[in-house]
Short mmCIF file of N, CA and C in Angstrom, two decimals:
data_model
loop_
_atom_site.label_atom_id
_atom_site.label_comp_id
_atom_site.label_asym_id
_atom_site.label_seq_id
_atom_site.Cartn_x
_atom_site.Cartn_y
_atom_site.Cartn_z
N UNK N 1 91.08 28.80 116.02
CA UNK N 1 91.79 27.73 116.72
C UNK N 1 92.31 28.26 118.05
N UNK N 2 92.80 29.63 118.03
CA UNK N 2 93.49 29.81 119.25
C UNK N 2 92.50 30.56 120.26
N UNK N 3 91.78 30.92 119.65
CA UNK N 3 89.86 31.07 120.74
C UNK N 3 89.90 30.18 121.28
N UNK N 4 89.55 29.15 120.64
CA UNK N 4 88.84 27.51 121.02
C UNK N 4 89.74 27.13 122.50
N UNK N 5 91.04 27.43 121.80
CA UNK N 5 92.29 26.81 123.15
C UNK N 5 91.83 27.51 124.02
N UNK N 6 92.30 29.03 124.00
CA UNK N 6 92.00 30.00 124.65
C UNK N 6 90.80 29.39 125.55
N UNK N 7 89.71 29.35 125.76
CA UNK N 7 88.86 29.12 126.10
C UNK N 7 88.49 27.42 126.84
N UNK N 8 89.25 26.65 126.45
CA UNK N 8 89.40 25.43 126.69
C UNK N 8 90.00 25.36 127.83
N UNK N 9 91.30 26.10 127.78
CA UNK N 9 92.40 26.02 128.87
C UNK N 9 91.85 27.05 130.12
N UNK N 10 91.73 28.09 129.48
CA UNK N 10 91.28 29.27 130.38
C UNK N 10 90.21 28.59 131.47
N UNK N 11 89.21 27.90 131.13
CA UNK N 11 88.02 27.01 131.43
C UNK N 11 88.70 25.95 132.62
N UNK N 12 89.91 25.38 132.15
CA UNK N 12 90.42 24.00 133.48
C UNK N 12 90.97 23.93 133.66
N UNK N 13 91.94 25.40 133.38
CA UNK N 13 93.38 25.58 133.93
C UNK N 13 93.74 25.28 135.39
N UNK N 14 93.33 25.15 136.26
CA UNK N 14 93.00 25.57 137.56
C UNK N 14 92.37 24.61 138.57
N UNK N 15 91.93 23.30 137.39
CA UNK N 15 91.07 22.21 138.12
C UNK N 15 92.56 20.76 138.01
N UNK N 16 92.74 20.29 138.86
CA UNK N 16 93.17 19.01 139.31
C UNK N 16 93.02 18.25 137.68
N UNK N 17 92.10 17.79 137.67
CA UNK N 17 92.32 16.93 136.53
C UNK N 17 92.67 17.12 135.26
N UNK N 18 92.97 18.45 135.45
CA UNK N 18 93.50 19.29 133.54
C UNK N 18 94.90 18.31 132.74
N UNK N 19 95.43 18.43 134.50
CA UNK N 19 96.90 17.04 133.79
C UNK N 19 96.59 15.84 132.47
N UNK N 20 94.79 15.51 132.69
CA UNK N 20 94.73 14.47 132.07
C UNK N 20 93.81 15.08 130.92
N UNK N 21 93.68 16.40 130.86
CA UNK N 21 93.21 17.16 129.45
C UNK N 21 94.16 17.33 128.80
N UNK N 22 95.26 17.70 129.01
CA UNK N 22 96.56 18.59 128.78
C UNK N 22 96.82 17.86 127.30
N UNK N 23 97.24 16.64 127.24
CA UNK N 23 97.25 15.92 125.82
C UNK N 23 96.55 15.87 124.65
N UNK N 24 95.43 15.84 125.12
CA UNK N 24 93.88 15.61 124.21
C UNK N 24 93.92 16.71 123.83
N UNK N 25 94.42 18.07 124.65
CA UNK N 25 93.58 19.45 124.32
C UNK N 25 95.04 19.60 123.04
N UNK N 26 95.87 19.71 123.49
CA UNK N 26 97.35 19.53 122.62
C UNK N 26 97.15 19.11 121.45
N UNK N 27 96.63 18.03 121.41
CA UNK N 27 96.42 16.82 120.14
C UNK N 27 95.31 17.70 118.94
N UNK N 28 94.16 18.14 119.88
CA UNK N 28 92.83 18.68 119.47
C UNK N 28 93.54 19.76 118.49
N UNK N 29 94.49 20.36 119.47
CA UNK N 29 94.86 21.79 118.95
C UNK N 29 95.91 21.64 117.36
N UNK N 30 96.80 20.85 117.26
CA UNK N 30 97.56 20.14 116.68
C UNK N 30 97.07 19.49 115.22
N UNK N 31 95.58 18.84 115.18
CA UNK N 31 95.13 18.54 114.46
C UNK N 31 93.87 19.42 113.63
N UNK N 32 93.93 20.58 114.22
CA UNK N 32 92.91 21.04 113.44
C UNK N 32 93.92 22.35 112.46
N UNK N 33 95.24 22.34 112.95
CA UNK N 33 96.14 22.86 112.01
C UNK N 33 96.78 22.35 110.91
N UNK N 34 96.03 20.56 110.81
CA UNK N 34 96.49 19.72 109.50
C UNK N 34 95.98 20.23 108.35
N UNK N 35 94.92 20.74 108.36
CA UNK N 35 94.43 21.34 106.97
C UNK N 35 94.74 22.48 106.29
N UNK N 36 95.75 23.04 106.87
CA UNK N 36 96.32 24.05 106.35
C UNK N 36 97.26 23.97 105.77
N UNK N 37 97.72 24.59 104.14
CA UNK N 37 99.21 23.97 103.78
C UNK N 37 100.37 24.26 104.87
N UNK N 38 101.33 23.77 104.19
CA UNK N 38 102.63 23.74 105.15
C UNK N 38 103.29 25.03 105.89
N UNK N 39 103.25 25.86 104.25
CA UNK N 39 103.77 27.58 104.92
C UNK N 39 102.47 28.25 106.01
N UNK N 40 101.20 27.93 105.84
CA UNK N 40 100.38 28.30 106.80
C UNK N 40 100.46 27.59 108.33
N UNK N 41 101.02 26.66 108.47
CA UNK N 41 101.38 25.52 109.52
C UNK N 41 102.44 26.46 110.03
N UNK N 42 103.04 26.38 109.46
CA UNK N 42 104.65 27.35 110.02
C UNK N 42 104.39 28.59 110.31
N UNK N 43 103.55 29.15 109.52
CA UNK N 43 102.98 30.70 110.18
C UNK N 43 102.50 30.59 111.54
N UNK N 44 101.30 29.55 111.69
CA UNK N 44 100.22 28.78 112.82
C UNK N 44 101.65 28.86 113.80
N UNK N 45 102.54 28.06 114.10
CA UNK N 45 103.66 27.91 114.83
C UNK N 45 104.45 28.58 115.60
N UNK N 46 104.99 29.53 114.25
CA UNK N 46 105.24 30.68 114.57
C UNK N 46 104.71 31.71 115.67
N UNK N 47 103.63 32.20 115.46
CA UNK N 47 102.54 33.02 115.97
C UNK N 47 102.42 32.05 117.41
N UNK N 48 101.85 30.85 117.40
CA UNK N 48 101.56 30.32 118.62
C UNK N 48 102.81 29.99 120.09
N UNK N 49 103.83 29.74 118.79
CA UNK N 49 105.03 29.96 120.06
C UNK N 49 105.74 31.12 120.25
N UNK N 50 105.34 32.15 119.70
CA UNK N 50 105.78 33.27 120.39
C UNK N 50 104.25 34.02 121.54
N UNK N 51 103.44 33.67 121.05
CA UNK N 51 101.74 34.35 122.25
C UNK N 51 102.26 32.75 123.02
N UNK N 52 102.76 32.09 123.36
CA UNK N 52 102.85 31.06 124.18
C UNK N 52 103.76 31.61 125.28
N UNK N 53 105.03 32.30 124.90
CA UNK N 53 106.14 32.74 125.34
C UNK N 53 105.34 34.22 126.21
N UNK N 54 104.15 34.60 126.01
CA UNK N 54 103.88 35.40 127.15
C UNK N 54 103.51 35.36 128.28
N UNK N 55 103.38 33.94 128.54
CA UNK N 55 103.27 33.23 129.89
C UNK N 55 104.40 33.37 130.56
N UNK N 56 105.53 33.85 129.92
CA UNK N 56 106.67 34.32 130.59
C UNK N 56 107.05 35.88 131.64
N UNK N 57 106.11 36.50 130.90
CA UNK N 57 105.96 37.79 131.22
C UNK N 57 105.22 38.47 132.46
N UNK N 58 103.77 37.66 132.59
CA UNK N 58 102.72 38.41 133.11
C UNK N 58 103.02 39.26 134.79
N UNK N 59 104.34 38.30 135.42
CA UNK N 59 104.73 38.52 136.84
C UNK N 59 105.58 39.80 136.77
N UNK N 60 105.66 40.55 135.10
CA UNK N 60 106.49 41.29 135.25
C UNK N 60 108.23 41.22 136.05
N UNK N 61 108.38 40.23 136.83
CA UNK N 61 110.00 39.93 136.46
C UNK N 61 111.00 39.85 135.35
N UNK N 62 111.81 40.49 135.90
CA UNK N 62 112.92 41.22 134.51
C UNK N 62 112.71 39.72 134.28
N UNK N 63 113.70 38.49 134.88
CA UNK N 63 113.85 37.13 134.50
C UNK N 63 113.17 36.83 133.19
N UNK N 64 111.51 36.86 133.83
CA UNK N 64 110.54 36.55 133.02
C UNK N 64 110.22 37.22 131.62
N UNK N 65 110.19 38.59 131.94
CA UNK N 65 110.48 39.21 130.33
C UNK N 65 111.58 39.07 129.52
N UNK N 66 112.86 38.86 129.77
CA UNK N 66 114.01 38.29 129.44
C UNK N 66 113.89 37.45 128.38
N UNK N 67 113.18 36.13 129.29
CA UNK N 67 112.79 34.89 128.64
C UNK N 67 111.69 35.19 127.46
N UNK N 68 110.71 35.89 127.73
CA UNK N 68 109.54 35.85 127.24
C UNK N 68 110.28 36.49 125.69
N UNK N 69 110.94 37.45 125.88
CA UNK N 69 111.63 38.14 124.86
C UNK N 69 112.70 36.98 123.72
N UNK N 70 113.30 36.15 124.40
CA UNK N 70 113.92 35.38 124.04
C UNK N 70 113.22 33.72 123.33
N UNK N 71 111.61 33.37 123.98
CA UNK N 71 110.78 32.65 123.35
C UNK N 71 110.61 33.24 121.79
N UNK N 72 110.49 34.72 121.78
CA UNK N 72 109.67 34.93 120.65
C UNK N 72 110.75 35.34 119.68
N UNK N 73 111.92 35.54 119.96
CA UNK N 73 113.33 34.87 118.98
C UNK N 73 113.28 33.96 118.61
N UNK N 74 112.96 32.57 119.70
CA UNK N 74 112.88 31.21 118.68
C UNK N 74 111.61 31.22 118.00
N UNK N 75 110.45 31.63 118.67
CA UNK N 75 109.42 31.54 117.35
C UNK N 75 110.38 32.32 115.97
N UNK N 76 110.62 33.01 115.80
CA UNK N 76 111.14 34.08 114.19
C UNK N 76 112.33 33.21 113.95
N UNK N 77 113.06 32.59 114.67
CA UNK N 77 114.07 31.60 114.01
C UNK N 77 113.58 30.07 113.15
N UNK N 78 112.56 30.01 114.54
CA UNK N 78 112.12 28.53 114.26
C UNK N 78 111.35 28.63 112.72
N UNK N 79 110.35 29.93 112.31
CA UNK N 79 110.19 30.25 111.11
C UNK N 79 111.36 29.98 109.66
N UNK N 80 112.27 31.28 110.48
CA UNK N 80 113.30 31.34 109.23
C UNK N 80 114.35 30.60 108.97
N UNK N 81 114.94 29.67 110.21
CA UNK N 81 116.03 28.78 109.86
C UNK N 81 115.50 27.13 110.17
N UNK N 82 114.70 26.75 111.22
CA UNK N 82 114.69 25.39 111.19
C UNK N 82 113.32 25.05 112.43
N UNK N 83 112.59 24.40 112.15
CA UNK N 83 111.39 24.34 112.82
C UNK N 83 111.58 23.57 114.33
N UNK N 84 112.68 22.81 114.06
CA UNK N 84 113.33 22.54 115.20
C UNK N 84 113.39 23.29 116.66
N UNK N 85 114.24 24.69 115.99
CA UNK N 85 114.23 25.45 117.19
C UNK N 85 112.86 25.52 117.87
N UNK N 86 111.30 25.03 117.10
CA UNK N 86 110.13 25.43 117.99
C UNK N 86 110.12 23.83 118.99
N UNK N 87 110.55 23.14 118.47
CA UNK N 87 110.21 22.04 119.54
C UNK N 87 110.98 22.07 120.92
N UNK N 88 112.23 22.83 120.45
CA UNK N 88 112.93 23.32 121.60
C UNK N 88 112.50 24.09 122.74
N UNK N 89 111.74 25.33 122.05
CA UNK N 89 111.33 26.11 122.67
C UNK N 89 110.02 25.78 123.36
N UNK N 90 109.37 24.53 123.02
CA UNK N 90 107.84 24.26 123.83
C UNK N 90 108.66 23.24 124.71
N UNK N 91 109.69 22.53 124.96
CA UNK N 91 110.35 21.53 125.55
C UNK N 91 111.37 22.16 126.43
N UNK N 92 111.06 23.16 126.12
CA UNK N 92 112.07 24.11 127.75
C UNK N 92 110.29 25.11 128.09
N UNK N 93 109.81 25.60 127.59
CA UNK N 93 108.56 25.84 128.06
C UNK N 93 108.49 25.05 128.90
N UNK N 94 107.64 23.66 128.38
CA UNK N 94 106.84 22.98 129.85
C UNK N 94 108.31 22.43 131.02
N UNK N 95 109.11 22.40 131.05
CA UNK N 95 110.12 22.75 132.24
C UNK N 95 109.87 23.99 132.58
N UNK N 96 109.86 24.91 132.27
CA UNK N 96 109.48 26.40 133.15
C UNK N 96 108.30 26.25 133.82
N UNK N 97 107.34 25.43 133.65
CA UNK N 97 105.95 25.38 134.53
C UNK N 97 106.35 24.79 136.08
N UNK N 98 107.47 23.93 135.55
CA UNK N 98 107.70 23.66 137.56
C UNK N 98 108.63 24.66 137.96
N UNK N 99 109.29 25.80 137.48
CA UNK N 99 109.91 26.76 138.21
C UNK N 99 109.07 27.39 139.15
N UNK N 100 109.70 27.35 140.68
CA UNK N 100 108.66 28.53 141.12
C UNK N 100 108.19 30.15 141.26
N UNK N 101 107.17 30.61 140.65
CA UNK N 101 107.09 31.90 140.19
C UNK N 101 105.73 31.96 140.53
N UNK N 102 105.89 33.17 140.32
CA UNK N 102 104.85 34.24 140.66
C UNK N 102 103.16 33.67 139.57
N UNK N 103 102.22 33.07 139.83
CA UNK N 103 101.31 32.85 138.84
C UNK N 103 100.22 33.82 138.64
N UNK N 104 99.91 34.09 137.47
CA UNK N 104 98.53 34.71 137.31
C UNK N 104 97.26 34.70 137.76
N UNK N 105 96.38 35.55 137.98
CA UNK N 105 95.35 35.24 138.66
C UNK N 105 94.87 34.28 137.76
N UNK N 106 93.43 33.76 138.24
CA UNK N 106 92.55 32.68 137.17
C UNK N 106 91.96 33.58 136.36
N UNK N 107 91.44 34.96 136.53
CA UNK N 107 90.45 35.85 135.37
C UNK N 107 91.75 36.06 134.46
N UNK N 108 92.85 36.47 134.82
CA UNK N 108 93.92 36.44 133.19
C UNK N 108 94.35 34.86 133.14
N UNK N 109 94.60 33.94 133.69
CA UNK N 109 94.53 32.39 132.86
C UNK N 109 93.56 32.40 132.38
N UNK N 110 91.73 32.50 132.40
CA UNK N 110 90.91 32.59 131.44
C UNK N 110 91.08 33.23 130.59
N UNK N 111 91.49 34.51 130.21
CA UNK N 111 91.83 35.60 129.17
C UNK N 111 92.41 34.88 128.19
N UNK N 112 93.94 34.20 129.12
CA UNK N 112 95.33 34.14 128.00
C UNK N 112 95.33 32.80 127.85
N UNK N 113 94.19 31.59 128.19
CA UNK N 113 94.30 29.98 128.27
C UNK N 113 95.85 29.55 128.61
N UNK N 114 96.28 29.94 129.96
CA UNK N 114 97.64 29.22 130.28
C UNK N 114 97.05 28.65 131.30
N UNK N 115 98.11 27.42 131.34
CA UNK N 115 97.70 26.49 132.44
C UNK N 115 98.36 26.73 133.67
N UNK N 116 97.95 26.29 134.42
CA UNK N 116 97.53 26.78 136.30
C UNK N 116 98.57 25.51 137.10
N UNK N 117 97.87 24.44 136.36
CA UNK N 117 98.77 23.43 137.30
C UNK N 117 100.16 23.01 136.37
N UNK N 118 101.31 23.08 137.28
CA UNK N 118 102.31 23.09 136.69
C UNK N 118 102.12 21.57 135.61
N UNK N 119 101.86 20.77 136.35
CA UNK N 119 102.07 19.32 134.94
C UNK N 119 100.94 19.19 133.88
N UNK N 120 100.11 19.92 134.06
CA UNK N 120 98.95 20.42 132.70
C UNK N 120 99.85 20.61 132.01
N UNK N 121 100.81 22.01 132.12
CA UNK N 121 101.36 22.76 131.30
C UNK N 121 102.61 22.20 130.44
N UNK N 122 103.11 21.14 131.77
CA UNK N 122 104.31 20.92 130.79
C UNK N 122 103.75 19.27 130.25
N UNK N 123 102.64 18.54 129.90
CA UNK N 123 102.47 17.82 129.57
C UNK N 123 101.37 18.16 128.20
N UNK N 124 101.11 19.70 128.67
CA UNK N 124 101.03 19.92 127.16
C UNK N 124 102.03 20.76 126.16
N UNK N 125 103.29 21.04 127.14
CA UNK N 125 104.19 21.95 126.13
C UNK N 125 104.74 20.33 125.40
N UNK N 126 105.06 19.12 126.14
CA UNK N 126 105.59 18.48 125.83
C UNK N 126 105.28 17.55 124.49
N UNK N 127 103.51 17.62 124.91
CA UNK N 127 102.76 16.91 123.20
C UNK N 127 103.05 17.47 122.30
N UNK N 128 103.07 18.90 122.22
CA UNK N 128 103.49 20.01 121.34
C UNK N 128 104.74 19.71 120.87
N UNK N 129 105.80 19.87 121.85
CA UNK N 129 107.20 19.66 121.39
C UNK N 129 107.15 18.74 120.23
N UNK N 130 106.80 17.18 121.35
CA UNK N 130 107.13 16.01 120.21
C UNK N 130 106.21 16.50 118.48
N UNK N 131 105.20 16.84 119.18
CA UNK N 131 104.33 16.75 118.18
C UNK N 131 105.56 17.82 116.45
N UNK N 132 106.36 18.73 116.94
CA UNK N 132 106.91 19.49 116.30
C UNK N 132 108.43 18.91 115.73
N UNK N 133 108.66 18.29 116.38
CA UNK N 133 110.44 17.05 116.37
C UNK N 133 109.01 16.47 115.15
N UNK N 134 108.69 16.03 115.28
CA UNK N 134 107.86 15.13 113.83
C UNK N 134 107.60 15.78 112.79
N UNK N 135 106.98 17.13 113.23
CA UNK N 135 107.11 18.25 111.72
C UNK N 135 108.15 18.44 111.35
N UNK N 136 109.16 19.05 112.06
CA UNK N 136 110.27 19.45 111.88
C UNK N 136 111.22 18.28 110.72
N UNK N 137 110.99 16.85 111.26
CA UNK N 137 111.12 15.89 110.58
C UNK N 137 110.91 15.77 109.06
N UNK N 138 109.46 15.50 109.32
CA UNK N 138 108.62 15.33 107.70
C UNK N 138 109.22 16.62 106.82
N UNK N 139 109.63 17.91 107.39
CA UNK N 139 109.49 18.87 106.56
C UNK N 139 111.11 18.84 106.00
N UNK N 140 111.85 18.68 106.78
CA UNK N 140 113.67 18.07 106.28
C UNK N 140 113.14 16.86 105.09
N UNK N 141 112.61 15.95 105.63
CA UNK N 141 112.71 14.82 104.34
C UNK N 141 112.08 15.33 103.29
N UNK N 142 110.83 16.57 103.53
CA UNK N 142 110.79 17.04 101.75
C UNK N 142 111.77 17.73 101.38
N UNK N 143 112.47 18.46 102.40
CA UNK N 143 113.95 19.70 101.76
C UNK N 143 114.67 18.42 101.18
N UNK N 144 114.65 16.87 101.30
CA UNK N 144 116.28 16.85 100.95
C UNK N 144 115.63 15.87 99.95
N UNK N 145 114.26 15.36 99.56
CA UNK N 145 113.65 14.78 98.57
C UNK N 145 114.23 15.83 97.82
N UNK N 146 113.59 16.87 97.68
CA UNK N 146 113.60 18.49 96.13
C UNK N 146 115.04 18.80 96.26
N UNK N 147 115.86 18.63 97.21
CA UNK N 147 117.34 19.24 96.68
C UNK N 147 118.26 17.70 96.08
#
């Protein structure tokens, strides 16, 4: 799954019309993690929002490693206390895409599939987010069904 992105994004990071991939590719990505049970979903999550949070890093600014360091706290929280914290963390993500900073060349956006144009990025941190406020959801109404 995270090839596929990898490679998807890496591919149109960089082109004008990615803004109007950014959802679809989100959605694409989103749904092919339905078939996995729930604790594997949360692993999937986990893992993806903390390698997400290295888009924070690559300019080498303290700032940026700071943050990047501090993304991959909420991934290990968003695991162990509330899945919440990940929708947080992809919903201040795509706000960091309009900060202005230092960007990667295009041969490491192909490498690491981050997006190039700032509203690609935050219109796909943002499908993500919501998409996670809904997990985060469904997965409270089974905690308080079983307790």
């Amino acid at each position: 799954v995270l090839t596929t992105q990898i490679f998807i994004v890496g591919t149109i990071s960089m082109e004008p019309y990615s803004v109007w991939l950014a959802a679809p590719v989100a959605i694409l990505l989103i749904v092919s993690t339905m078939w996995l049970p729930r604790e594997g979903q949360k692993t999937f999550w986990a893992i993806f929002t903390a390698w997400t949070g290295m888009t924070f890093a690559h300019s080498g600014e303290i700032l940026e490693i700071v943050i990047f360091g501090f993304m991959a706290l909420l991934a290990v929280l968003g695991f162990s206390k509330s899945s919440y914290i990940w929708a947080g963390a992809w919903i201040f993500h795509s706000f960091w895409h309009f900060l202005p900073r230092q960007h990667i060349s295009h041969e490491t956006a192909l490498l690491m599939g981050h997006w190039k144009v700032p509203s690609a990025g935050a219109v796909f941190g943002l499908t993500i987010g919501t998409y996670l406020v809904w997990f985060s959801s469904k997965q409270n109404s089974k905690t308080e069904v079983v307790a």
